[in-house]
Short mmCIF file of C-alpha atoms in Angstrom, two decimals:
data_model
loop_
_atom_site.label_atom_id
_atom_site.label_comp_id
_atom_site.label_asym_id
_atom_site.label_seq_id
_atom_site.Cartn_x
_atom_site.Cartn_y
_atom_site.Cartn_z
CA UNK A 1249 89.86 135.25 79.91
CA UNK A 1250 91.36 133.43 82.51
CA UNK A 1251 87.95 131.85 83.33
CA UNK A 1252 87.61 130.38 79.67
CA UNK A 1253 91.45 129.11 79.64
CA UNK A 1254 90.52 127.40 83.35
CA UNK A 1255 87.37 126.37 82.24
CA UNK A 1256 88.42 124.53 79.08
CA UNK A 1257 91.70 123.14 81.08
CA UNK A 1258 89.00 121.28 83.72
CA UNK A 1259 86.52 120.36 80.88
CA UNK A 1260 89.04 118.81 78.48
CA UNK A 1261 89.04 120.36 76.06
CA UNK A 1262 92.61 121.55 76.36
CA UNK A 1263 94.68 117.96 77.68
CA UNK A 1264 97.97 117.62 79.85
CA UNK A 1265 100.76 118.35 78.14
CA UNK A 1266 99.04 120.39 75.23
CA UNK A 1267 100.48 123.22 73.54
CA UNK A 1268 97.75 125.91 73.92
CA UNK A 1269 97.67 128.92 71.39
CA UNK A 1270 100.13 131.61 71.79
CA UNK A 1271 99.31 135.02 72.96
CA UNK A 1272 98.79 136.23 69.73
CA UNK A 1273 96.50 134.03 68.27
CA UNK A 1274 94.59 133.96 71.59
CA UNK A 1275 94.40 137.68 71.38
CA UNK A 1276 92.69 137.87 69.11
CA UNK A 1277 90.13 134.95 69.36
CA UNK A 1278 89.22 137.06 72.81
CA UNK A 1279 89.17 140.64 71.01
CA UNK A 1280 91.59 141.34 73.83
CA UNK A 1281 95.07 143.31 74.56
CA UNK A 1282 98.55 140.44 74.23
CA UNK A 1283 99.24 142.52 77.53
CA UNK A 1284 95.48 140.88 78.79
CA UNK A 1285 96.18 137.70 77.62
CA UNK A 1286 99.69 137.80 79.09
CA UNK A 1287 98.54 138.55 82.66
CA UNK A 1288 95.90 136.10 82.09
CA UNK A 1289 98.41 133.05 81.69
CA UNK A 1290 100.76 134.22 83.77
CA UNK A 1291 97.73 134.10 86.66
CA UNK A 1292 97.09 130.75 85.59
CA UNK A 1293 100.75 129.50 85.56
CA UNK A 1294 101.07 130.70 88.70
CA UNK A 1295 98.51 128.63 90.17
CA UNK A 1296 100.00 125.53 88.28
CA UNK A 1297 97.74 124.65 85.80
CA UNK A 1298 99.94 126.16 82.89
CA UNK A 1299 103.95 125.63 82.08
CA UNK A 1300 105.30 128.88 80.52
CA UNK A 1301 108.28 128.93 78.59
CA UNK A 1302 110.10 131.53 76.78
CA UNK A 1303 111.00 129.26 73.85
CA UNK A 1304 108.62 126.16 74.19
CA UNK A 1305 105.17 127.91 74.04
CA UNK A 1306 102.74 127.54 76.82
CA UNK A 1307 102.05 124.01 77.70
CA UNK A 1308 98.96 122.35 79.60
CA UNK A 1309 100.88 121.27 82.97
CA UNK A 1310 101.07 117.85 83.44
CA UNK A 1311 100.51 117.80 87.10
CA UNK A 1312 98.26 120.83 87.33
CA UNK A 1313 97.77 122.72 90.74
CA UNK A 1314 100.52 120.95 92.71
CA UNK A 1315 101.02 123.59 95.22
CA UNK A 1316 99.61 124.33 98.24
CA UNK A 1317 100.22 127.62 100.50
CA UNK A 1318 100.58 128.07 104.01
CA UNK A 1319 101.17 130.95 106.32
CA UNK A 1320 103.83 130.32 109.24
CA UNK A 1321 101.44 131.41 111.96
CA UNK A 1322 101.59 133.67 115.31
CA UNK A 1323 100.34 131.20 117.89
CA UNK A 1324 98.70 133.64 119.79
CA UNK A 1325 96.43 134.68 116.77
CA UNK A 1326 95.60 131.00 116.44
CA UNK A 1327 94.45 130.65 119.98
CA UNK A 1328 92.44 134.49 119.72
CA UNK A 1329 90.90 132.67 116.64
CA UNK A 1330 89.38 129.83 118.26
CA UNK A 1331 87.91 132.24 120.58
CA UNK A 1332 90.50 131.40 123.96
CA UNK A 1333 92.27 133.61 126.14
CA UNK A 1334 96.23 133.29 124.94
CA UNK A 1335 98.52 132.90 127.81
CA UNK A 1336 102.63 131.86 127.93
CA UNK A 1337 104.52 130.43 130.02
CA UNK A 1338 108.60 131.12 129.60
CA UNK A 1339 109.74 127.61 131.34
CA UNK A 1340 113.75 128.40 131.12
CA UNK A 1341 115.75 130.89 128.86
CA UNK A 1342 119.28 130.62 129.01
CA UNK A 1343 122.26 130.22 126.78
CA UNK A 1344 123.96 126.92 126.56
CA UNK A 1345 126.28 125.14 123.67
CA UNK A 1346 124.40 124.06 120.94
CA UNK A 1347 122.82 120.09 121.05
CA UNK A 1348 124.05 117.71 117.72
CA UNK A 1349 120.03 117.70 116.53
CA UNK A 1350 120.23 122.16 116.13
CA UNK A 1351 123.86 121.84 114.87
CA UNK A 1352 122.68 119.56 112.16
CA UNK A 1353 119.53 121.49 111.03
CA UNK A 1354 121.86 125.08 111.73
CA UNK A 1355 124.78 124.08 109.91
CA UNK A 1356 126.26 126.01 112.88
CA UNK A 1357 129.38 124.29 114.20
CA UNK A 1358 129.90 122.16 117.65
CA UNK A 1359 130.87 124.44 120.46
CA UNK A 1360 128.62 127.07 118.95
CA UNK A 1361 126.68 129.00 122.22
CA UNK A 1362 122.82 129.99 122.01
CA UNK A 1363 119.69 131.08 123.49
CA UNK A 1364 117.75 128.05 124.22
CA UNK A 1365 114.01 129.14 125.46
CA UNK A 1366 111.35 126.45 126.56
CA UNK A 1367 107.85 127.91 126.48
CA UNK A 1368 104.29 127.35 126.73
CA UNK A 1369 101.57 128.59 125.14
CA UNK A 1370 97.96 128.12 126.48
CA UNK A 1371 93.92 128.67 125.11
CA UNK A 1372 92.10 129.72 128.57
CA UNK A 1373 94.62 128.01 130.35
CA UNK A 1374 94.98 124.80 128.67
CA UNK A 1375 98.41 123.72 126.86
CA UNK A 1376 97.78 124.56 123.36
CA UNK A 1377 101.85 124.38 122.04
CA UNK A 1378 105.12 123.21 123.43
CA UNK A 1379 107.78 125.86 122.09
CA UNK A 1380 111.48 124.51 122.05
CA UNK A 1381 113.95 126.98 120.67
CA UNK A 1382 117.16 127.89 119.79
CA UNK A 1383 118.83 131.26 119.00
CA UNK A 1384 121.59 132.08 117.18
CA UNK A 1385 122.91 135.54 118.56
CA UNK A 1386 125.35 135.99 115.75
CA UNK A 1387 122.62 136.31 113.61
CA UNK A 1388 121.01 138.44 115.69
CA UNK A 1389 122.33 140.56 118.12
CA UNK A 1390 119.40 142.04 119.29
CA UNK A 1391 118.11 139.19 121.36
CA UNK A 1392 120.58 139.63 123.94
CA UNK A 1393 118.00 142.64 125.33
CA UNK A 1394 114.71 140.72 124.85
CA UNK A 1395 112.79 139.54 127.24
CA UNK A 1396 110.10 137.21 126.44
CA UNK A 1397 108.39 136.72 129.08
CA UNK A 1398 106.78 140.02 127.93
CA UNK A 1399 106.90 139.38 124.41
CA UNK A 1400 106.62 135.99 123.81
CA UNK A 1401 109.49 134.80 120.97
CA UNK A 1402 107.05 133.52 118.30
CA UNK A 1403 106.17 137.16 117.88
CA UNK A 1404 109.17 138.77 119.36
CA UNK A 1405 111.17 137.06 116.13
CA UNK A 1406 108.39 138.19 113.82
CA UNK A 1407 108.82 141.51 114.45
CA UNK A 1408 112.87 141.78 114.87
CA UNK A 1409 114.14 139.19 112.55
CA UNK A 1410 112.74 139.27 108.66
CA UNK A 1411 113.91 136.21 107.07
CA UNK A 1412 115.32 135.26 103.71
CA UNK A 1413 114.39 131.51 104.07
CA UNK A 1414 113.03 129.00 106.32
CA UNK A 1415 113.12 125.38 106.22
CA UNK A 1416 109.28 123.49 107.75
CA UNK A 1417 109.03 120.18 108.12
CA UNK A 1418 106.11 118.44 109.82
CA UNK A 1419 106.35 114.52 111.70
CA UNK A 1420 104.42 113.39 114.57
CA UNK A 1421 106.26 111.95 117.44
CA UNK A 1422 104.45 109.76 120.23
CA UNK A 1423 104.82 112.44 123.52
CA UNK A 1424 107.89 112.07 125.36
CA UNK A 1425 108.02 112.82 129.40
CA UNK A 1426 109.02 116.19 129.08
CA UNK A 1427 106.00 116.50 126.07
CA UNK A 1428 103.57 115.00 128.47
CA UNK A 1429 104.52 117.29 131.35
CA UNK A 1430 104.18 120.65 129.33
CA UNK A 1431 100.60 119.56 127.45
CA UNK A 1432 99.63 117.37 130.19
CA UNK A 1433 98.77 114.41 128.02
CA UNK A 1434 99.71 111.27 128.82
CA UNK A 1435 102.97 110.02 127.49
CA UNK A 1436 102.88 108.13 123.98
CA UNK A 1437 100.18 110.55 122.53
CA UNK A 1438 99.95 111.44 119.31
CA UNK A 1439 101.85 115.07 118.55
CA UNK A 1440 101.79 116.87 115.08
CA UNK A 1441 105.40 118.30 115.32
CA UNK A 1442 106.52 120.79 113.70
CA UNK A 1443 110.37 121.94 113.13
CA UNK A 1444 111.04 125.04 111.42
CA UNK A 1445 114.45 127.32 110.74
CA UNK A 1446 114.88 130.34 109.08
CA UNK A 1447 117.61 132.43 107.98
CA UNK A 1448 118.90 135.89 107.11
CA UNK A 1449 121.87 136.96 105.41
CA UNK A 1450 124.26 136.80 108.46
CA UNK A 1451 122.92 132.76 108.94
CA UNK A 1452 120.53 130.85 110.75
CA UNK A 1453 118.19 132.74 112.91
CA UNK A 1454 116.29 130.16 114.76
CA UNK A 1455 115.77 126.67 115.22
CA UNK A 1456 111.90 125.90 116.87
CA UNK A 1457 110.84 122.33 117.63
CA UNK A 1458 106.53 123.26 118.39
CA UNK A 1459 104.85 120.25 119.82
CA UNK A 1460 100.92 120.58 118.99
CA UNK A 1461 98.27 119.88 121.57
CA UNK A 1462 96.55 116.55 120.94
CA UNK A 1463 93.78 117.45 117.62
CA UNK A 1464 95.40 119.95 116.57
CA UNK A 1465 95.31 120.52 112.54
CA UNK A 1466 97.24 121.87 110.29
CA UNK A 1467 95.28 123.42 107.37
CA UNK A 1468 96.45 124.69 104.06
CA UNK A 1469 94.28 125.12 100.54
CA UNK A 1470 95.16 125.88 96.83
CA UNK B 859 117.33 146.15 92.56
CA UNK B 860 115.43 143.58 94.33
CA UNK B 861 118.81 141.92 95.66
CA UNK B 862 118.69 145.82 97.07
CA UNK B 863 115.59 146.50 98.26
CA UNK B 864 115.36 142.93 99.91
CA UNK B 865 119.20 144.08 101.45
CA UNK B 866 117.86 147.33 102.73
CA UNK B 867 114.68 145.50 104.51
CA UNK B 868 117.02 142.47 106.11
CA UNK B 869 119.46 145.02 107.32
CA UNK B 870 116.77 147.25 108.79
CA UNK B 871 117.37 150.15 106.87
CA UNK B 872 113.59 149.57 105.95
CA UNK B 873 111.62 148.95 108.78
CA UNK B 874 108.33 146.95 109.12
CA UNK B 875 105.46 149.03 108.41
CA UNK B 876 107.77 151.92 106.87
CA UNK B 877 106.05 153.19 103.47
CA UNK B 878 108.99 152.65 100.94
CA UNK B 879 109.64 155.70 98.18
CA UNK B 880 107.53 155.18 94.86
CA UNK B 881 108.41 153.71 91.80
CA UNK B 882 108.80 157.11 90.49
CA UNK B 883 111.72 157.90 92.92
CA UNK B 884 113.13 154.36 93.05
CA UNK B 885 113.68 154.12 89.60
CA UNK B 886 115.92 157.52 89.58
CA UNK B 887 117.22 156.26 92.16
CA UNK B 888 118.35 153.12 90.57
CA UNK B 889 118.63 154.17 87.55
CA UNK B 890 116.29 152.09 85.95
CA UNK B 891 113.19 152.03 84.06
CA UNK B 892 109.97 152.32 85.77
CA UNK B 893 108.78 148.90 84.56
CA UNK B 894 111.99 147.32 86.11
CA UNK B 895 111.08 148.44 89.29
CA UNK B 896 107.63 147.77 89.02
CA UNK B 897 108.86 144.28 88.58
CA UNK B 898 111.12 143.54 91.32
CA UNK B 899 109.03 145.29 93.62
CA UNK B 900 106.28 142.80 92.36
CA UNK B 901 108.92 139.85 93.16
CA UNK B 902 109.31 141.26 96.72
CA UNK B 903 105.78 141.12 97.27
CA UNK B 904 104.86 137.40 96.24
CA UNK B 905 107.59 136.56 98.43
CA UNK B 906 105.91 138.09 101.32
CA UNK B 907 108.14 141.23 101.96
CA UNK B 908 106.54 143.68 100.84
CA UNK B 909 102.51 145.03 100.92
CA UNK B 910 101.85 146.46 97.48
CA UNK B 911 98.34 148.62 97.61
CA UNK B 912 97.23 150.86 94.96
CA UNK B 913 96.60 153.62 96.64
CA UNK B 914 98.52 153.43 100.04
CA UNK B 915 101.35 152.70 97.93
CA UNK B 916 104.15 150.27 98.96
CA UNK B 917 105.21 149.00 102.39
CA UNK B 918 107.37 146.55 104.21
CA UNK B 919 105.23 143.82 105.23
CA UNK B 920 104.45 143.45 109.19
CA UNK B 921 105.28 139.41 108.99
CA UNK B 922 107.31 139.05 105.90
CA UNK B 923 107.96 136.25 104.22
CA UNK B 924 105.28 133.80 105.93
CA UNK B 925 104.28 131.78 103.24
CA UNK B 926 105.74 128.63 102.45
CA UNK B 927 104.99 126.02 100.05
CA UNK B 928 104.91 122.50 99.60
CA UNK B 929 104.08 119.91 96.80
CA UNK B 930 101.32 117.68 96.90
CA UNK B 931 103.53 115.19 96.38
CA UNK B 932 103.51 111.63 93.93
CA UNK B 933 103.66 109.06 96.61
CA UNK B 934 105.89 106.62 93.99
CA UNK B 935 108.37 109.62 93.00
CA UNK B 936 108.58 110.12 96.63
CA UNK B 937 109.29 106.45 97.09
CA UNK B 938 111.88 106.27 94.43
CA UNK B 939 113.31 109.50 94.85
CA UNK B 940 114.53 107.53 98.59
CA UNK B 941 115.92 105.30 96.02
CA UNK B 942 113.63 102.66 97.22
CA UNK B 943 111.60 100.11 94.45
CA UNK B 944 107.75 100.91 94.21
CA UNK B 945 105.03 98.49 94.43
CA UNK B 946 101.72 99.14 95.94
CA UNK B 947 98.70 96.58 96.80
CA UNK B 948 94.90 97.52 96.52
CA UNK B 949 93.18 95.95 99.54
CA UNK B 950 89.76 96.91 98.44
CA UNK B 951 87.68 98.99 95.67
CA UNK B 952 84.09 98.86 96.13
CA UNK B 953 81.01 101.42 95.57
CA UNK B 954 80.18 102.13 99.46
CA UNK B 955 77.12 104.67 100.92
CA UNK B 956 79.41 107.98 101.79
CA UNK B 957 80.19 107.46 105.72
CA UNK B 958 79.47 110.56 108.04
CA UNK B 959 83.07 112.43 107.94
CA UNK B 960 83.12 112.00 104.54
CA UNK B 961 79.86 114.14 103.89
CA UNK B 962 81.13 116.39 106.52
CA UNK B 963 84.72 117.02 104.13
CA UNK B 964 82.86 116.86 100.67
CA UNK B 965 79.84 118.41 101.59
CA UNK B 966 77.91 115.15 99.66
CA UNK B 967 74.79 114.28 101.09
CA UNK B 968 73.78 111.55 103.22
CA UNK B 969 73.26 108.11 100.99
CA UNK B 970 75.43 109.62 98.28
CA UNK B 971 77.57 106.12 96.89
CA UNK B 972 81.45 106.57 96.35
CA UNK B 973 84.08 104.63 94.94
CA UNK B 974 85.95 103.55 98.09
CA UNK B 975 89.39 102.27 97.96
CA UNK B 976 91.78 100.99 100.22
CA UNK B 977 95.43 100.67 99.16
CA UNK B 978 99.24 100.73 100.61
CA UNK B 979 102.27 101.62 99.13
CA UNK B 980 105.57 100.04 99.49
CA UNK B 981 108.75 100.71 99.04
CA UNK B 982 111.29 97.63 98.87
CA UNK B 983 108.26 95.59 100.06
CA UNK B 984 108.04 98.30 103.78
CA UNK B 985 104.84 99.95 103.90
CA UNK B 986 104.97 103.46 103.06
CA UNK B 987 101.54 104.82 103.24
CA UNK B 988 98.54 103.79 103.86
CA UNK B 989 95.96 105.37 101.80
CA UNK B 990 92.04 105.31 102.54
CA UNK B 991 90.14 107.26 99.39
CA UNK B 992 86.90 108.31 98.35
CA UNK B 993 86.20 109.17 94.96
CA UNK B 994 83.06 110.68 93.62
CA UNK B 995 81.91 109.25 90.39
CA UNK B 996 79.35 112.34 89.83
CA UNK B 997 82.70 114.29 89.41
CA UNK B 998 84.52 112.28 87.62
CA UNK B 999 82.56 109.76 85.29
CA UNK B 1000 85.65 107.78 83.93
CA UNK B 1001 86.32 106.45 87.01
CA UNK B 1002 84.07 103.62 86.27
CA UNK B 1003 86.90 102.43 83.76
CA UNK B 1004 89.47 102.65 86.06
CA UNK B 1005 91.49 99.85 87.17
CA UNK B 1006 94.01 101.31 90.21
CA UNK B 1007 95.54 97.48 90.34
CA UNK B 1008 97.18 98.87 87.44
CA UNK B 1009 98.21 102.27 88.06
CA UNK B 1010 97.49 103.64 91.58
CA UNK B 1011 95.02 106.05 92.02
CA UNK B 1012 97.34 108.67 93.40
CA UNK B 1013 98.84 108.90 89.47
CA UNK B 1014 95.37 108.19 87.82
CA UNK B 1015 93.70 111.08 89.34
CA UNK B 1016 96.82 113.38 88.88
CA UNK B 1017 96.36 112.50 84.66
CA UNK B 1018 92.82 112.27 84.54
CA UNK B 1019 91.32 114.81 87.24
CA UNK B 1020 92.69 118.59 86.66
CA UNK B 1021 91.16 120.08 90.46
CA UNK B 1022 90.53 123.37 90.61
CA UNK B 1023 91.04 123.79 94.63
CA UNK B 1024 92.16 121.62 97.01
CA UNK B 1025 92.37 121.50 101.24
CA UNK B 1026 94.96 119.83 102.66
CA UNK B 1027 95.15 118.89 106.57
CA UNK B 1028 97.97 117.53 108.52
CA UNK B 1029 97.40 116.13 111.65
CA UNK B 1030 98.82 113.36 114.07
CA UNK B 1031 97.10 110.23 115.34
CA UNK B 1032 97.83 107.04 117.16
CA UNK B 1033 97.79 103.58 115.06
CA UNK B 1034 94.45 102.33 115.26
CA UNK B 1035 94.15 98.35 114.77
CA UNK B 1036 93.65 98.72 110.51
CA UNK B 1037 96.42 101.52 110.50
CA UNK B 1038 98.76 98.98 112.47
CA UNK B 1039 98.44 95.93 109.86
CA UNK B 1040 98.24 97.98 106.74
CA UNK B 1041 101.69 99.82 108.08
CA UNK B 1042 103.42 97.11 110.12
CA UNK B 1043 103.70 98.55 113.52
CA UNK B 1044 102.82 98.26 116.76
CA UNK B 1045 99.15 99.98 117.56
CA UNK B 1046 99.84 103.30 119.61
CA UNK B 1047 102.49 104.68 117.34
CA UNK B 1048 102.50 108.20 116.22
CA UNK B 1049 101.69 108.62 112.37
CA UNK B 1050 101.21 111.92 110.38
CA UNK B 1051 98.28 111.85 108.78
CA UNK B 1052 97.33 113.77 105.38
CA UNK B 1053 93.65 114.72 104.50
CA UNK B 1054 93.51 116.35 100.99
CA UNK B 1055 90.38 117.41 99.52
CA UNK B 1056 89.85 118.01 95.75
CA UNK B 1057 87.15 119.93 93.75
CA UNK B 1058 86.60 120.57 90.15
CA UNK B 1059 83.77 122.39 88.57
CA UNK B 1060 81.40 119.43 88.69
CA UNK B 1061 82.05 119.05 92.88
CA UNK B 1062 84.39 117.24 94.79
CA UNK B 1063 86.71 114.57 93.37
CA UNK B 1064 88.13 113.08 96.10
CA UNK B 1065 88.86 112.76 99.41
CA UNK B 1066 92.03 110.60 100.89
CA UNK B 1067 93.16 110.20 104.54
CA UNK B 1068 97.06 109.06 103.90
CA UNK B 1069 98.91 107.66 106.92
CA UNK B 1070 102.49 107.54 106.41
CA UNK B 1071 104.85 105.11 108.11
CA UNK B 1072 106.36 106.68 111.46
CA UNK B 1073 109.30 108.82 110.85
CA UNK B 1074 107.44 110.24 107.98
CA UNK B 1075 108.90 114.06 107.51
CA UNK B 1076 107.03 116.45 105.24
CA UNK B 1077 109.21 119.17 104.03
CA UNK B 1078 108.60 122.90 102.71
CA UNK B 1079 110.64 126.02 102.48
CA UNK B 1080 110.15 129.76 101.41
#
């Protein structure tokens, strides 16, 4: 059912913007349940290729399959998956008032104190990311305990702090001194960056800058 | 109820891996019927925080909430929406034998001839993006017609090419000498670069390498 309705969306036969049957009518041209049909549609809207609305009928969307997933990955995983021993590197942890760049991207006001943590994470030994984070305590009052040396924060966070929201944004920055030093590339090199926050309902969690080794990709599929 | 159930997992009343009561108990619990339960534990779970499985019943999710997604975006809405004036310049369309990394994205075979185009967008006469494309004609016979002069390929293939799956890659990369004149800047400087991949049921559509002016940000949240 939601083979034909695909099928007939790619061939054309159905166009953008096109009011397609409703349920009813459509339940009947398959011989199938409205409840069928309904799932059907609903599978298909949520992969973009239909608009569903209550009053307006089911329309053809205009710009079909828009939307791409991707998961917010453990780093370690990443590294296991390529096959490479994971190893970390904690470079400094300590709390210090917050920088105008975290307050902005927070919302949390000047003056504010956090965890800021600078680590490395390697593939058999070689710099795979450049970690640069900061913690908001109130948020989480846990962290005062953790150590993460042991546990390094990517997963440490994971595990303590489920989120509501969280804010990615992706640039690439030529490598700075202090970029060059912790992937030992040579400075002006190309870095997918990646800057993500998330939130719970007491405010923002975390603040991460990740600086990706040289070649690294960022995949995603719909 | 799911403003409840996502309260009890944020607050840690719930805790990662903890089996959650059934539907059954929930909805005497809440007072509700079973099919309003059903649903907002369904809600929970396409956001991430929950694992629904038939017969293991429901759990809170080890790493909730780690999907995020993103638009594939409309390059002149983007440009607009920045309040900017579109214009954009075709540098070349030609039929071209498929080069090497192309086969290797699209899976064509060697000696396979694409439509290859070459354009940049602007926006108040500043490069944008620069966008390299390959489009397969066996895909997609209109494309003959198509004049991208007129209206940029980007929009043409978004009304005339319905995809059923995409890949999308992000990535960073130094200017290389074409990147620096189509963009305006110095050779050397850090761009993001976008590789999206399109298939419908006749193969692939497309493939485009987009380089986007430095300072570029590409945004998601969950």
């Amino acid at each position: 059912m939601a083979a034909e309705v695909r099928r007939r969306i790619v061939e054309r036969e159905w166009l953008q913007g096109d009011r397609i049957p409703d349920e009813a009518d459509l339940a009947v041209e398959f011989g199938a349940a409205r409840a069928t049909v309904n799932k059907a549609l609903q599978l298909l809207a949520d992969e973009g290729l239909l608009d569903r609305k209550r009053r307006a009928g089911t329309r053809i969307a205009v710009n079909p399959v828009r939307k791409a997933t991707f998961s917010i990955p453990i780093v370690r995983e990443q590294i296991e998956a390529e096959g490479m021993v994971y190893s970390h590197r904690v470079i400094a942890q300590r709390d210090s008032p917050i920088p105008e760049d975290v307050s902005a991207r927070t919302g949390l006001p000047e003056g504010s104190i956090l965890t800021h943590l600078r680590a490395v994470h390697y593939g058999d030994g070689k710099p795979f990311q450049f970690e640069d984070r900061w913690i908001n305590r109130a948020a989480l009052p846990q962290v005062a305990g953790a150590d993460f040396r042991a546990l390094n924060a990517n997963e440490w966070l994971v595990q303590n702090a489920p989120y509501l929201h969280a804010d990615v944004e992706f640039t690439a920055a030529n490598a700075d001194a202090r970029d060059a030093r912790m992937l030992q590339v040579r400075r002006g090199q190309a870095l997918l960056i990646l800057h993500r926050t998330t939130w719970n309902d007491l405010g923002p969690i975390t603040t991460v800058r990740l600086a990706c080794h040289p070649g690294y990709v960022m995949s995603a599929a719909s």
